Short mmCIF file of C-alpha atoms in Angstrom, two decimals:
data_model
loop_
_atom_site.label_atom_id
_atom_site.label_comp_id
_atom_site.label_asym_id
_atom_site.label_seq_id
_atom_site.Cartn_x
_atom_site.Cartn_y
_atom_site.Cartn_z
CA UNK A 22 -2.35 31.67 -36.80
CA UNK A 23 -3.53 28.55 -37.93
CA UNK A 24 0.02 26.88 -37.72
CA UNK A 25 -0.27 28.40 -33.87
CA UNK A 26 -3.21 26.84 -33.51
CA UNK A 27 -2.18 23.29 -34.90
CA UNK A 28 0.83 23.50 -32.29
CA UNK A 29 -1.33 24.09 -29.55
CA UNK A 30 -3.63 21.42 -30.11
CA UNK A 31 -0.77 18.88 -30.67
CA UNK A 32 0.75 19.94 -27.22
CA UNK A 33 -2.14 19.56 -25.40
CA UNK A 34 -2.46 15.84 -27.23
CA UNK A 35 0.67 15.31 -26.43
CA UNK A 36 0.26 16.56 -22.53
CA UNK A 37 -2.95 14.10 -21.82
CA UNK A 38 -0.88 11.23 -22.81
CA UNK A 39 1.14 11.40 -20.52
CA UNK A 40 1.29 7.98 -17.90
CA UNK A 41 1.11 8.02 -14.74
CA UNK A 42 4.23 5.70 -12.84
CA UNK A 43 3.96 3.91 -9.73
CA UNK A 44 6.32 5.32 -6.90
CA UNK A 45 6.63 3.07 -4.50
CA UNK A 46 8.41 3.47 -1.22
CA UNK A 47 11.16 1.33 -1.06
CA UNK A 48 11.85 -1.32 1.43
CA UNK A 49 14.67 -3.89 2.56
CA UNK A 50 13.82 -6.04 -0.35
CA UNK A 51 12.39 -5.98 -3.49
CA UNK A 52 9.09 -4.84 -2.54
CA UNK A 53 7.51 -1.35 -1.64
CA UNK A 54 4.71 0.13 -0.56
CA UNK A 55 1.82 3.13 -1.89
CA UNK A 56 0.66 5.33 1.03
CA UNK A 57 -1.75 8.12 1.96
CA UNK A 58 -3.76 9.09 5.16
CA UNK A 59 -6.89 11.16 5.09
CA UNK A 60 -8.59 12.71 7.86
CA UNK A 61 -12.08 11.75 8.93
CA UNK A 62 -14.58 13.51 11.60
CA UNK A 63 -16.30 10.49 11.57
CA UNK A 64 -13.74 8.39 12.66
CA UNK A 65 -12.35 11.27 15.28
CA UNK A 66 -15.73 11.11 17.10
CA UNK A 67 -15.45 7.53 17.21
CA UNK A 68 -11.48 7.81 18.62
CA UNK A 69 -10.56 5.35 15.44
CA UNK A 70 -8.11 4.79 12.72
CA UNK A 71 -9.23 2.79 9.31
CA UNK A 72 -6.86 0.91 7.89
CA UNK A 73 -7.48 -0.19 4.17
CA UNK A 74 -6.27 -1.23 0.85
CA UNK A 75 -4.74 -3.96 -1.61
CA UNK A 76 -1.91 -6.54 -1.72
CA UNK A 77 -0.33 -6.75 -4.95
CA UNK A 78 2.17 -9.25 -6.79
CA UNK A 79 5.07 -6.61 -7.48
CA UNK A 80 6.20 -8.38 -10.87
CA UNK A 81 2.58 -9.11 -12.28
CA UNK A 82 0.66 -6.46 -10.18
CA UNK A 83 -2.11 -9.22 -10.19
CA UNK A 84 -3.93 -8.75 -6.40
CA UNK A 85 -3.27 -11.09 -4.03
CA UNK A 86 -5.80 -13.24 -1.88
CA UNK A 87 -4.69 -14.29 1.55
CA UNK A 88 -1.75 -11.94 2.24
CA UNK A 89 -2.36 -11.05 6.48
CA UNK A 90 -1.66 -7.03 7.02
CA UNK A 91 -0.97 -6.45 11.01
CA UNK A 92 -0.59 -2.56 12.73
CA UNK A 93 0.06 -3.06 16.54
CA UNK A 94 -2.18 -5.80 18.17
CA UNK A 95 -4.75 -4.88 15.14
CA UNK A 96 -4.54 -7.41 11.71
CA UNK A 97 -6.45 -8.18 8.73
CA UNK A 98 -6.18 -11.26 6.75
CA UNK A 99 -7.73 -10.69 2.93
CA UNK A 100 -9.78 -13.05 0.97
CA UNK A 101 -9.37 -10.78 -2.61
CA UNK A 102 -6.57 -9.05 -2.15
CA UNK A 103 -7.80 -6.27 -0.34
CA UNK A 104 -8.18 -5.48 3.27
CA UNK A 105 -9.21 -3.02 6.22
CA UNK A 106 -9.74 -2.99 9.74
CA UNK A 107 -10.72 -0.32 12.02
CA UNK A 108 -8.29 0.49 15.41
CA UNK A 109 -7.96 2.73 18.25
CA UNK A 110 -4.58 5.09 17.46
CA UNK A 111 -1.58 4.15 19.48
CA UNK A 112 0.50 6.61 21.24
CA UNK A 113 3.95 5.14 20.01
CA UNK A 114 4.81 3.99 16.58
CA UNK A 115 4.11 0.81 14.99
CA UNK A 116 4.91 -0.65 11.44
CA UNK A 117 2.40 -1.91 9.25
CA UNK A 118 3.41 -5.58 8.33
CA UNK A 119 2.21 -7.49 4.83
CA UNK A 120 3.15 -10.99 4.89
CA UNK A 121 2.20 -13.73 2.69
CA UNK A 122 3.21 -17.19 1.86
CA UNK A 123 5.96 -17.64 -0.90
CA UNK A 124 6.95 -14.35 -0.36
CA UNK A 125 9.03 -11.58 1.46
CA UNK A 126 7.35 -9.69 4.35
CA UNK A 127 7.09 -5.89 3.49
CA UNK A 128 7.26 -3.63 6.67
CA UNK A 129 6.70 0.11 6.25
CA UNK A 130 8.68 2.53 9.19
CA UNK A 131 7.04 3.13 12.49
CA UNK A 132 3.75 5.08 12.21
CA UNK A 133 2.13 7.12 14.59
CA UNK A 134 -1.74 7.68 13.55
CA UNK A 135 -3.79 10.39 15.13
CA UNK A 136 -8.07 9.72 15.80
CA UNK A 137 -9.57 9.96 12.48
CA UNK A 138 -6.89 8.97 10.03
CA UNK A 139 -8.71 7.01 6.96
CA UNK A 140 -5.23 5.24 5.77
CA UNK A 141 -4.68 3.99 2.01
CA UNK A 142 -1.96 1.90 1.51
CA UNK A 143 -1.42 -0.47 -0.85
CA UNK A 144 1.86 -3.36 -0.34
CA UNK A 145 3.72 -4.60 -3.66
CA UNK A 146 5.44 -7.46 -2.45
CA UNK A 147 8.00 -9.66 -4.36
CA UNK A 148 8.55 -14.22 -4.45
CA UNK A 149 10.68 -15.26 -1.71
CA UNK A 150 13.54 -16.96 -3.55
CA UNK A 151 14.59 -18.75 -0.24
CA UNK A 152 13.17 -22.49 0.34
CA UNK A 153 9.99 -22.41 2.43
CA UNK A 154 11.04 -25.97 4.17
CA UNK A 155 14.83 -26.15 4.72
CA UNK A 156 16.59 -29.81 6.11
CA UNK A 157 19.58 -29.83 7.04
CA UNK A 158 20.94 -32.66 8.57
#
């Protein structure tokens, strides 16, 4: 019983440990992006969709201040790495868009949000390796 007991306690040790990964959704580069929508009566009455969350430095996962998020005519520009803005729903799919200097625009697939969708999402995005400035003669 008491080796039972011993085993039990040691799997349940052994189950809290465990770490949570990062799934990102993949994109056409090295980047991804975290994403979840919550509803909102709030927001319904109000015919609006919140947009919110954090741009992140895929390799150092350090946040990153100035990066410009844009859904449909609606942006955001950042000053600690995080943004939101608040916009009416669209009735045809746009892409959310993170762009910042120095590195490679992530782009999630068309969205279609209904009135009163809170959205999370969060943008990993990864160094440009291509010359900002290019001359060629």
């Amino acid at each position: 019983m008491r080796n039972l007991l011993l085993c039990l306690a040691l799997l349940t040790f052994l189950v809290s440990c465990k770490t949570e990964q990062l799934v990102l959704t993949p994109t056409y580069n090295k980047g991804g992006y975290t994403f979840k929508v919550y509803k909102s009566m709030h927001l319904a009455a109000q015919d609006s969709v919140y947009v919110g969350g954090n741009v992140f430095d895929v390799a150092s996962k350090g946040l990153l201040e100035g990066a410009v998020v844009k859904y449909g005519c609606a942006y955001a520009d950042n000053k600690q790495g995080n943004f939101s803005f608040k916009t009416k729903p669209f009735s045809v799919g746009y892409s959310l868009v993170s762009r910042y200097i120095g590195c490679r625009d992530i782009e999630t697939t068309p969205v279609v949000f209904q009135a009163g969708d809170s959205v999370h999402i969060n943008f990993y995005v990864a160094q440009d390796d291509r010359p900002l400035i290019h001359c060629d003669n």
